[in-house]
PDB file of C-alpha atoms in Angstrom:
ATOM      1  CA  UNK M1060      37.265  32.058 -94.467  1.00 36.00           C
ATOM      2  CA  UNK M1061      35.745  35.207 -92.978  1.00 38.00           C
ATOM      3  CA  UNK M1062      34.464  33.269 -89.960  1.00 42.00           C
ATOM      4  CA  UNK M1063      37.815  31.547 -89.410  1.00 39.00           C
ATOM      5  CA  UNK M1064      39.811  34.820 -89.303  1.00 41.00           C
ATOM      6  CA  UNK M1065      38.840  35.877 -85.731  1.00 46.00           C
ATOM      7  CA  UNK M1066      39.555  32.353 -84.490  1.00 42.00           C
ATOM      8  CA  UNK M1067      43.068  32.481 -86.034  1.00 44.00           C
ATOM      9  CA  UNK M1068      43.747  35.836 -84.395  1.00 39.00           C
ATOM     10  CA  UNK M1069      42.685  34.483 -81.024  1.00 41.00           C
ATOM     11  CA  UNK M1070      44.939  31.463 -81.486  1.00 43.00           C
ATOM     12  CA  UNK M1071      47.955  33.673 -82.313  1.00 46.00           C
ATOM     13  CA  UNK M1072      47.199  35.901 -79.340  1.00 47.00           C
ATOM     14  CA  UNK M1073      47.132  32.867 -77.064  1.00 46.00           C
ATOM     15  CA  UNK M1074      50.545  31.785 -78.384  1.00 48.00           C
ATOM     16  CA  UNK M1075      52.001  35.250 -77.773  1.00 49.00           C
ATOM     17  CA  UNK M1076      50.576  35.362 -74.257  1.00 54.00           C
ATOM     18  CA  UNK M1077      52.024  31.937 -73.453  1.00 47.00           C
ATOM     19  CA  UNK M1078      55.577  32.998 -74.470  1.00 77.00           C
ATOM     20  CA  UNK M1079      56.576  34.636 -71.195  1.00 89.00           C
ATOM     21  CA  UNK M1080      59.685  34.663 -69.067  1.00 91.00           C
ATOM     22  CA  UNK M1081      60.001  34.406 -65.327  1.00 92.00           C
ATOM     23  CA  UNK M1082      62.731  34.188 -62.726  1.00 92.00           C
ATOM     24  CA  UNK M1083      63.602  31.101 -60.784  1.00 91.00           C
ATOM     25  CA  UNK M1084      65.092  31.402 -57.272  1.00 89.00           C
ATOM     26  CA  UNK M1085      65.797  35.162 -57.386  1.00 92.00           C
ATOM     27  CA  UNK M1086      67.624  36.176 -54.225  1.00 92.00           C
ATOM     28  CA  UNK M1087      69.790  38.913 -52.791  1.00 92.00           C
ATOM     29  CA  UNK M1088      72.582  38.382 -50.274  1.00 93.00           C
ATOM     30  CA  UNK M1089      74.352  41.201 -48.434  1.00 92.00           C
ATOM     31  CA  UNK M1090      77.813  40.625 -46.996  1.00 91.00           C
ATOM     32  CA  UNK M1091      80.347  42.924 -45.406  1.00 89.00           C
ATOM     33  CA  UNK M1092      84.125  43.023 -45.379  1.00 84.00           C
ATOM     34  CA  UNK M1093      85.751  41.045 -42.559  1.00 78.00           C
ATOM     35  CA  UNK M1094      82.752  38.758 -41.998  1.00 78.00           C
ATOM     36  CA  UNK M1095      82.066  35.397 -43.601  1.00 75.00           C
ATOM     37  CA  UNK M1096      78.395  35.272 -42.541  1.00 80.00           C
ATOM     38  CA  UNK M1097      75.911  37.248 -44.652  1.00 82.00           C
ATOM     39  CA  UNK M1098      74.289  40.251 -43.032  1.00 83.00           C
ATOM     40  CA  UNK M1099      71.018  39.827 -44.852  1.00 84.00           C
ATOM     41  CA  UNK M1100      69.447  37.461 -47.331  1.00 88.00           C
ATOM     42  CA  UNK M1101      66.009  37.676 -48.915  1.00 87.00           C
ATOM     43  CA  UNK M1102      64.141  36.089 -51.824  1.00 89.00           C
ATOM     44  CA  UNK M1103      62.725  38.301 -54.572  1.00 89.00           C
ATOM     45  CA  UNK M1104      59.339  38.312 -56.232  1.00 83.00           C
ATOM     46  CA  UNK M1105      58.301  39.566 -59.652  1.00 81.00           C
ATOM     47  CA  UNK M1106      54.827  40.442 -58.406  1.00 79.00           C
ATOM     48  CA  UNK M1107      55.819  42.691 -55.495  1.00 77.00           C
ATOM     49  CA  UNK M1108      59.133  44.280 -54.632  1.00 77.00           C
ATOM     50  CA  UNK M1109      60.668  43.960 -51.171  1.00 77.00           C
ATOM     51  CA  UNK M1110      58.727  46.211 -48.828  1.00 71.00           C
ATOM     52  CA  UNK M1111      61.703  47.100 -46.595  1.00 82.00           C
ATOM     53  CA  UNK M1112      64.442  49.048 -48.396  1.00 88.00           C
ATOM     54  CA  UNK M1113      67.928  47.574 -48.674  1.00 91.00           C
ATOM     55  CA  UNK M1114      70.693  49.671 -47.102  1.00 90.00           C
ATOM     56  CA  UNK M1115      74.381  49.335 -48.041  1.00 91.00           C
ATOM     57  CA  UNK M1116      77.432  50.853 -46.384  1.00 89.00           C
ATOM     58  CA  UNK M1117      80.759  51.509 -48.068  1.00 87.00           C
ATOM     59  CA  UNK M1118      82.103  48.104 -46.884  1.00 90.00           C
ATOM     60  CA  UNK M1119      79.075  46.037 -47.956  1.00 92.00           C
ATOM     61  CA  UNK M1120      78.550  43.903 -51.052  1.00 92.00           C
ATOM     62  CA  UNK M1121      75.183  43.052 -52.580  1.00 93.00           C
ATOM     63  CA  UNK M1122      74.890  39.813 -54.577  1.00 94.00           C
ATOM     64  CA  UNK M1123      71.908  39.242 -56.867  1.00 94.00           C
ATOM     65  CA  UNK M1124      71.358  35.760 -58.319  1.00 94.00           C
ATOM     66  CA  UNK M1125      68.533  34.381 -60.446  1.00 95.00           C
ATOM     67  CA  UNK M1126      67.777  32.117 -63.403  1.00 94.00           C
ATOM     68  CA  UNK M1127      65.733  33.193 -66.420  1.00 94.00           C
ATOM     69  CA  UNK M1128      63.342  30.412 -67.431  1.00 94.00           C
ATOM     70  CA  UNK M1129      60.385  29.871 -69.706  1.00 92.00           C
ATOM     71  CA  UNK M1130      57.265  30.342 -67.581  1.00 89.00           C
ATOM     72  CA  UNK M1131      55.478  27.384 -69.191  1.00 88.00           C
ATOM     73  CA  UNK M1132      58.219  24.799 -69.653  1.00 89.00           C
ATOM     74  CA  UNK M1133      60.594  25.895 -66.869  1.00 88.00           C
ATOM     75  CA  UNK M1134      63.547  25.570 -69.240  1.00 92.00           C
ATOM     76  CA  UNK M1135      66.421  28.020 -68.877  1.00 93.00           C
ATOM     77  CA  UNK M1136      66.555  30.835 -71.455  1.00 93.00           C
ATOM     78  CA  UNK M1137      69.459  33.075 -72.384  1.00 93.00           C
ATOM     79  CA  UNK M1138      67.874  36.442 -73.267  1.00 94.00           C
ATOM     80  CA  UNK M1139      69.451  38.875 -75.668  1.00 93.00           C
ATOM     81  CA  UNK M1140      69.400  41.793 -73.231  1.00 94.00           C
ATOM     82  CA  UNK M1141      69.399  41.808 -69.446  1.00 95.00           C
ATOM     83  CA  UNK M1142      69.860  45.029 -67.458  1.00 95.00           C
ATOM     84  CA  UNK M1143      69.535  46.421 -63.970  1.00 94.00           C
ATOM     85  CA  UNK M1144      68.199  49.962 -63.814  1.00 95.00           C
ATOM     86  CA  UNK M1145      69.055  52.207 -60.874  1.00 94.00           C
ATOM     87  CA  UNK M1146      66.752  55.230 -60.748  1.00 94.00           C
ATOM     88  CA  UNK M1147      66.797  58.170 -58.329  1.00 92.00           C
ATOM     89  CA  UNK M1148      63.339  59.751 -58.331  1.00 89.00           C
ATOM     90  CA  UNK M1149      64.580  62.814 -56.440  1.00 87.00           C
ATOM     91  CA  UNK M1150      67.301  63.862 -58.879  1.00 87.00           C
ATOM     92  CA  UNK M1151      65.966  62.127 -61.989  1.00 89.00           C
ATOM     93  CA  UNK M1152      69.333  60.414 -62.542  1.00 90.00           C
ATOM     94  CA  UNK M1153      69.467  56.805 -63.688  1.00 92.00           C
ATOM     95  CA  UNK M1154      72.096  54.199 -64.466  1.00 92.00           C
ATOM     96  CA  UNK M1155      71.937  51.027 -66.544  1.00 94.00           C
ATOM     97  CA  UNK M1156      74.070  48.002 -65.645  1.00 94.00           C
ATOM     98  CA  UNK M1157      74.194  45.070 -68.124  1.00 94.00           C
ATOM     99  CA  UNK M1158      74.134  41.554 -66.633  1.00 94.00           C
ATOM    100  CA  UNK M1159      75.723  38.527 -68.237  1.00 94.00           C
ATOM    101  CA  UNK M1160      73.423  35.518 -68.497  1.00 94.00           C
ATOM    102  CA  UNK M1161      74.677  32.009 -69.279  1.00 94.00           C
ATOM    103  CA  UNK M1162      73.125  29.632 -71.825  1.00 93.00           C
ATOM    104  CA  UNK M1163      71.206  27.921 -69.047  1.00 94.00           C
ATOM    105  CA  UNK M1164      69.706  31.283 -67.992  1.00 93.00           C
ATOM    106  CA  UNK M1165      71.674  31.704 -64.757  1.00 95.00           C
ATOM    107  CA  UNK M1166      72.863  35.193 -63.856  1.00 95.00           C
ATOM    108  CA  UNK M1167      74.867  36.736 -61.048  1.00 94.00           C
ATOM    109  CA  UNK M1168      75.539  40.367 -60.242  1.00 94.00           C
ATOM    110  CA  UNK M1169      77.657  41.859 -57.458  1.00 93.00           C
ATOM    111  CA  UNK M1170      77.498  45.458 -56.285  1.00 92.00           C
ATOM    112  CA  UNK M1171      80.679  46.184 -54.328  1.00 91.00           C
ATOM    113  CA  UNK M1172      80.292  49.495 -52.553  1.00 90.00           C
ATOM    114  CA  UNK M1173      84.041  49.788 -51.987  1.00 88.00           C
ATOM    115  CA  UNK M1174      84.360  50.065 -55.793  1.00 89.00           C
ATOM    116  CA  UNK M1175      80.936  51.000 -57.152  1.00 87.00           C
ATOM    117  CA  UNK M1176      80.444  50.583 -60.907  1.00 87.00           C
ATOM    118  CA  UNK M1177      80.331  53.599 -63.181  1.00 86.00           C
ATOM    119  CA  UNK M1178      76.737  52.705 -64.071  1.00 85.00           C
ATOM    120  CA  UNK M1179      75.604  53.669 -60.560  1.00 89.00           C
ATOM    121  CA  UNK M1180      74.185  57.205 -60.859  1.00 89.00           C
ATOM    122  CA  UNK M1181      75.119  60.028 -58.472  1.00 87.00           C
ATOM    123  CA  UNK M1182      73.147  59.313 -55.323  1.00 87.00           C
ATOM    124  CA  UNK M1183      71.274  61.573 -52.924  1.00 85.00           C
ATOM    125  CA  UNK M1184      69.536  60.850 -49.652  1.00 85.00           C
ATOM    126  CA  UNK M1185      66.633  59.317 -51.606  1.00 89.00           C
ATOM    127  CA  UNK M1186      66.588  55.572 -52.373  1.00 91.00           C
ATOM    128  CA  UNK M1187      67.405  54.072 -55.752  1.00 93.00           C
ATOM    129  CA  UNK M1188      64.653  52.037 -57.381  1.00 94.00           C
ATOM    130  CA  UNK M1189      66.263  48.831 -58.725  1.00 94.00           C
ATOM    131  CA  UNK M1190      64.416  47.406 -61.736  1.00 94.00           C
ATOM    132  CA  UNK M1191      65.239  44.283 -63.746  1.00 94.00           C
ATOM    133  CA  UNK M1192      64.762  44.609 -67.526  1.00 95.00           C
ATOM    134  CA  UNK M1193      64.864  41.537 -69.792  1.00 94.00           C
ATOM    135  CA  UNK M1194      64.230  41.463 -73.539  1.00 92.00           C
ATOM    136  CA  UNK M1195      64.465  38.753 -76.195  1.00 91.00           C
ATOM    137  CA  UNK M1196      62.660  38.378 -79.549  1.00 89.00           C
ATOM    138  CA  UNK M1197      60.783  35.143 -78.808  1.00 87.00           C
ATOM    139  CA  UNK M1198      59.253  36.278 -75.494  1.00 92.00           C
ATOM    140  CA  UNK M1199      57.353  39.181 -74.075  1.00 91.00           C
ATOM    141  CA  UNK M1200      59.600  41.783 -72.410  1.00 92.00           C
ATOM    142  CA  UNK M1201      60.009  41.490 -68.675  1.00 92.00           C
ATOM    143  CA  UNK M1202      60.185  44.489 -66.330  1.00 92.00           C
ATOM    144  CA  UNK M1203      60.121  44.003 -62.575  1.00 91.00           C
ATOM    145  CA  UNK M1204      60.746  46.434 -59.710  1.00 91.00           C
ATOM    146  CA  UNK M1205      62.879  44.438 -57.272  1.00 91.00           C
ATOM    147  CA  UNK M1206      63.652  46.671 -54.288  1.00 92.00           C
ATOM    148  CA  UNK M1207      64.598  50.139 -53.073  1.00 92.00           C
ATOM    149  CA  UNK M1208      68.293  50.620 -52.375  1.00 93.00           C
ATOM    150  CA  UNK M1209      69.818  53.114 -49.945  1.00 92.00           C
ATOM    151  CA  UNK M1210      73.501  53.883 -50.453  1.00 90.00           C
ATOM    152  CA  UNK M1211      75.732  56.633 -49.139  1.00 86.00           C
ATOM    153  CA  UNK M1212      75.247  59.968 -50.962  1.00 86.00           C
ATOM    154  CA  UNK M1213      77.840  60.664 -53.614  1.00 82.00           C
ATOM    155  CA  UNK M1214      80.696  62.978 -52.770  1.00 76.00           C
ATOM    156  CA  UNK M1215      80.846  66.210 -54.773  1.00 75.00           C
ATOM    157  CA  UNK M1216      82.963  65.982 -57.865  1.00 68.00           C
ATOM    158  CA  UNK M1217      86.538  67.271 -57.427  1.00 73.00           C
ATOM    159  CA  UNK M1218      87.175  70.724 -58.818  1.00 76.00           C
ATOM    160  CA  UNK M1219      89.331  70.615 -61.915  1.00 76.00           C
ATOM    161  CA  UNK M1220      92.310  73.021 -61.946  1.00 82.00           C
ATOM    162  CA  UNK M1221      90.970  74.619 -65.140  1.00 83.00           C
ATOM    163  CA  UNK M1222      87.332  74.584 -64.049  1.00 79.00           C
ATOM    164  CA  UNK M1223      87.196  78.384 -63.944  1.00 78.00           C
ATOM    165  CA  UNK M1224      88.101  78.530 -67.639  1.00 81.00           C
ATOM    166  CA  UNK M1225      84.748  76.997 -68.572  1.00 83.00           C
ATOM    167  CA  UNK M1226      82.637  79.707 -66.920  1.00 82.00           C
ATOM    168  CA  UNK M1227      81.453  82.867 -68.667  1.00 85.00           C
ATOM    169  CA  UNK M1228      83.936  85.679 -68.293  1.00 82.00           C
ATOM    170  CA  UNK M1229      82.929  89.236 -67.424  1.00 84.00           C
ATOM    171  CA  UNK M1230      81.786  91.298 -70.370  1.00 87.00           C
ATOM    172  CA  UNK M1231      84.578  93.211 -72.018  1.00 85.00           C
ATOM    173  CA  UNK M1232      83.966  96.937 -71.929  1.00 86.00           C
ATOM    174  CA  UNK M1233      85.696  98.560 -74.891  1.00 84.00           C
ATOM    175  CA  UNK M1234      87.326 101.916 -74.236  1.00 83.00           C
ATOM    176  CA  UNK M1235      87.970 103.839 -77.418  1.00 83.00           C
ATOM    177  CA  UNK M1236      90.663 106.473 -77.697  1.00 82.00           C
ATOM    178  CA  UNK M1237      89.485 110.046 -78.067  1.00 83.00           C
ATOM    179  CA  UNK M1238      89.611 111.557 -81.506  1.00 83.00           C
ATOM    180  CA  UNK M1239      93.018 112.818 -82.555  1.00 80.00           C
ATOM    181  CA  UNK M1240      93.414 116.533 -82.064  1.00 83.00           C
ATOM    182  CA  UNK M1241      94.727 118.548 -84.982  1.00 81.00           C
ATOM    183  CA  UNK M1242      97.765 120.755 -84.311  1.00 83.00           C
ATOM    184  CA  UNK M1243      97.381 124.534 -84.498  1.00 88.00           C
ATOM    185  CA  UNK M1244      97.220 125.996 -88.006  1.00 88.00           C
ATOM    186  CA  UNK M1245     100.473 128.002 -87.735  1.00 89.00           C
ATOM    187  CA  UNK M1246     102.407 124.811 -86.947  1.00 89.00           C
ATOM    188  CA  UNK M1247     100.725 122.965 -89.827  1.00 86.00           C
ATOM    189  CA  UNK M1248     101.528 125.841 -92.191  1.00 88.00           C
ATOM    190  CA  UNK M1249     105.175 125.895 -91.072  1.00 90.00           C
ATOM    191  CA  UNK M1250     105.674 122.202 -91.790  1.00 86.00           C
ATOM    192  CA  UNK M1251     103.795 122.512 -95.083  1.00 84.00           C
ATOM    193  CA  UNK M1252     106.286 125.216 -96.145  1.00 87.00           C
ATOM    194  CA  UNK M1253     109.147 123.015 -94.957  1.00 87.00           C
ATOM    195  CA  UNK M1254     107.891 120.259 -97.246  1.00 82.00           C
ATOM    196  CA  UNK M1255     107.514 122.607-100.216  1.00 83.00           C
ATOM    197  CA  UNK M1256     110.879 124.328 -99.680  1.00 86.00           C
ATOM    198  CA  UNK M1257     112.946 121.677-101.510  1.00 81.00           C
ATOM    199  CA  UNK M1258     110.617 122.021-104.463  1.00 77.00           C
ATOM    200  CA  UNK M1259     111.216 125.784-104.466  1.00 83.00           C
ATOM    201  CA  UNK M1260     114.954 125.252-104.505  1.00 82.00           C
ATOM    202  CA  UNK M1261     114.625 122.601-107.208  1.00 75.00           C
ATOM    203  CA  UNK M1262     112.500 124.812-109.445  1.00 76.00           C
ATOM    204  CA  UNK M1263     114.894 127.769-108.943  1.00 81.00           C
ATOM    205  CA  UNK M1264     117.899 125.691-109.918  1.00 75.00           C
ATOM    206  CA  UNK M1265     115.963 124.094-112.738  1.00 69.00           C
ATOM    207  CA  UNK M1266     115.061 127.502-114.216  1.00 71.00           C
ATOM    208  CA  UNK M1267     118.688 128.545-114.045  1.00 72.00           C
ATOM    209  CA  UNK M1268     120.507 125.416-115.206  1.00 64.00           C
ATOM    210  CA  UNK M1269     117.760 123.508-116.996  1.00 60.00           C
ATOM    211  CA  UNK M1270     118.792 122.019-120.339  1.00 56.00           C
ATOM    212  CA  UNK M1271     116.716 122.404-123.391  1.00 58.00           C
ATOM    213  CA  UNK M1272     113.582 120.267-123.528  1.00 56.00           C
ATOM    214  CA  UNK M1273     114.985 118.132-126.298  1.00 57.00           C
ATOM    215  CA  UNK M1274     117.882 117.162-124.052  1.00 60.00           C
ATOM    216  CA  UNK M1275     115.627 115.873-121.225  1.00 61.00           C
ATOM    217  CA  UNK M1276     115.164 112.549-122.998  1.00 65.00           C
ATOM    218  CA  UNK M1277     118.845 112.082-123.706  1.00 74.00           C
ATOM    219  CA  UNK M1278     120.331 108.814-122.354  1.00 77.00           C
ATOM    220  CA  UNK M1279     122.411 110.773-119.795  1.00 77.00           C
ATOM    221  CA  UNK M1280     119.647 113.030-118.350  1.00 79.00           C
ATOM    222  CA  UNK M1281     116.435 110.985-118.590  1.00 82.00           C
ATOM    223  CA  UNK M1282     117.496 108.318-115.994  1.00 86.00           C
ATOM    224  CA  UNK M1283     117.864 111.064-113.359  1.00 85.00           C
ATOM    225  CA  UNK M1284     114.424 112.519-114.205  1.00 82.00           C
ATOM    226  CA  UNK M1285     112.926 109.022-114.035  1.00 88.00           C
ATOM    227  CA  UNK M1286     114.550 108.502-110.611  1.00 89.00           C
ATOM    228  CA  UNK M1287     112.943 111.700-109.290  1.00 85.00           C
ATOM    229  CA  UNK M1288     109.580 110.496-110.574  1.00 86.00           C
ATOM    230  CA  UNK M1289     110.189 107.159-108.841  1.00 90.00           C
ATOM    231  CA  UNK M1290     110.747 109.026-105.549  1.00 87.00           C
ATOM    232  CA  UNK M1291     107.384 110.714-105.933  1.00 85.00           C
ATOM    233  CA  UNK M1292     105.735 107.381-106.690  1.00 88.00           C
ATOM    234  CA  UNK M1293     107.371 105.859-103.620  1.00 89.00           C
ATOM    235  CA  UNK M1294     105.944 108.587-101.386  1.00 86.00           C
ATOM    236  CA  UNK M1295     102.492 108.037-102.850  1.00 86.00           C
ATOM    237  CA  UNK M1296     102.845 104.257-102.374  1.00 88.00           C
ATOM    238  CA  UNK M1297     103.877 104.836 -98.747  1.00 87.00           C
ATOM    239  CA  UNK M1298     100.770 106.901 -98.192  1.00 84.00           C
ATOM    240  CA  UNK M1299      98.585 104.123 -99.655  1.00 85.00           C
ATOM    241  CA  UNK M1300     100.065 100.829 -98.426  1.00 87.00           C
ATOM    242  CA  UNK M1301     103.743 100.762 -97.492  1.00 86.00           C
ATOM    243  CA  UNK M1302     105.293 100.803 -94.051  1.00 89.00           C
ATOM    244  CA  UNK M1303     108.090 103.086 -92.915  1.00 87.00           C
ATOM    245  CA  UNK M1304     110.660 100.296 -93.009  1.00 88.00           C
ATOM    246  CA  UNK M1305     109.808  99.511 -96.625  1.00 88.00           C
ATOM    247  CA  UNK M1306     110.064 103.188 -97.569  1.00 87.00           C
ATOM    248  CA  UNK M1307     113.515 103.475 -95.997  1.00 90.00           C
ATOM    249  CA  UNK M1308     114.712 100.379 -97.832  1.00 92.00           C
ATOM    250  CA  UNK M1309     113.369 101.376-101.245  1.00 90.00           C
ATOM    251  CA  UNK M1310     114.395 105.007-100.678  1.00 90.00           C
ATOM    252  CA  UNK M1311     117.983 103.953 -99.947  1.00 92.00           C
ATOM    253  CA  UNK M1312     118.096 102.016-103.213  1.00 92.00           C
ATOM    254  CA  UNK M1313     116.614 104.911-105.178  1.00 90.00           C
ATOM    255  CA  UNK M1314     119.039 107.301-103.432  1.00 90.00           C
ATOM    256  CA  UNK M1315     122.035 105.371-104.759  1.00 92.00           C
ATOM    257  CA  UNK M1316     120.521 105.309-108.237  1.00 91.00           C
ATOM    258  CA  UNK M1317     119.759 109.048-108.035  1.00 88.00           C
ATOM    259  CA  UNK M1318     123.328 109.790-106.934  1.00 90.00           C
ATOM    260  CA  UNK M1319     124.905 108.162-109.940  1.00 89.00           C
ATOM    261  CA  UNK M1320     122.297 109.257-112.476  1.00 88.00           C
ATOM    262  CA  UNK M1321     122.354 112.830-111.091  1.00 84.00           C
ATOM    263  CA  UNK M1322     126.129 112.965-111.330  1.00 85.00           C
ATOM    264  CA  UNK M1323     125.897 111.799-114.925  1.00 85.00           C
ATOM    265  CA  UNK M1324     123.130 114.317-115.707  1.00 81.00           C
ATOM    266  CA  UNK M1325     125.042 117.233-114.157  1.00 79.00           C
ATOM    267  CA  UNK M1326     128.107 116.275-116.145  1.00 80.00           C
ATOM    268  CA  UNK M1327     126.037 116.282-119.333  1.00 78.00           C
ATOM    269  CA  UNK M1328     124.498 119.706-118.496  1.00 72.00           C
ATOM    270  CA  UNK M1329     127.907 121.184-117.663  1.00 72.00           C
ATOM    271  CA  UNK M1330     129.358 119.971-120.943  1.00 73.00           C
ATOM    272  CA  UNK M1331     126.458 121.465-122.852  1.00 65.00           C
ATOM    273  CA  UNK M1332     126.897 124.887-121.198  1.00 63.00           C
ATOM    274  CA  UNK M1333     130.632 124.845-121.901  1.00 61.00           C
ATOM    275  CA  UNK M1334     129.879 124.010-125.525  1.00 59.00           C
ATOM    276  CA  UNK M1335     127.595 127.032-125.797  1.00 56.00           C
ATOM    277  CA  UNK M1336     130.319 129.314-124.535  1.00 53.00           C
TER     278      UNK M1336
END
C-alpha cells in the first residue's frame, strides 16, 4: 500500500492536468458606422497576444467571438464564469465585463464605442490590456492576455452643482465676546437702594399697623402673607431657571391674588383697630 500511494498521486495529477479548456476559432472583427465591410479582422491565440495594438474610434465596434471547448475531446463546454478584464497599467484602473456563454460553449461580445459599457474603466492615453478569464469547477482556470486596446481618453466627469459642498470648509475661528464690564459702584449702590426701598416702606407700615402675632395666621390675614412669600419664591425661581415671560405671567396671577387677599387682610386689620378703640 505504501508503494502504491505515489503511483495513485501521479495518476490523479495526470487527470487534473488533462482537464483543461481552450478556445476554438477566437477572432476579433472591427467595424465602423456607415460601412458594411469590416475595418480589421484577426484571429486570436492563447499562447501569445496580438503584437499590434487594436485602436478604436468613437464610431467603431469591436466584436469578439470564440467557443470554449475541452482541450482533449474538443467538445463545447459552458463554464460557470467567463469575464473580460480591461486593465490600465498607467492609472491602475480595471473593469470586469461578464460574457454569456451558450451550452455549446459559443460566446460573443460586442464593444460599441458609441455607447461604451459601464465596465470599461476610465481611460488614459495608455492602452488597456484585455484579458480573458474563464473558471469552472471541473477544469483548470483559464487566463489569457488577448490584445492591447487603445480607445479615446475618457472625458472629465461633469461637475455636480453641489460638488463644493463635499470639500473641507475653512476652519471656523471663534471670536469670543469680551468680559462684561461691571457698572460703577455708585450706580450699583443706587439701584440696590431702589430695590430695598419697598422693603423699608413695608417694614415701616408693618411696625405701625401690624396686627398681633396671633392674628397673622387668621384665615383673613394668612393668605396675604402667603402671597407675599410666593412673590419672593417667584423671584428666586426666576434667578435660578425661569425666563422673563414666565415671571410676568406668574407675577400677574400672584398680583391678582395679592390684591384680593390684601384687601381682605386690610379690612380685617381695620376692624381689629376699631374694636380696640
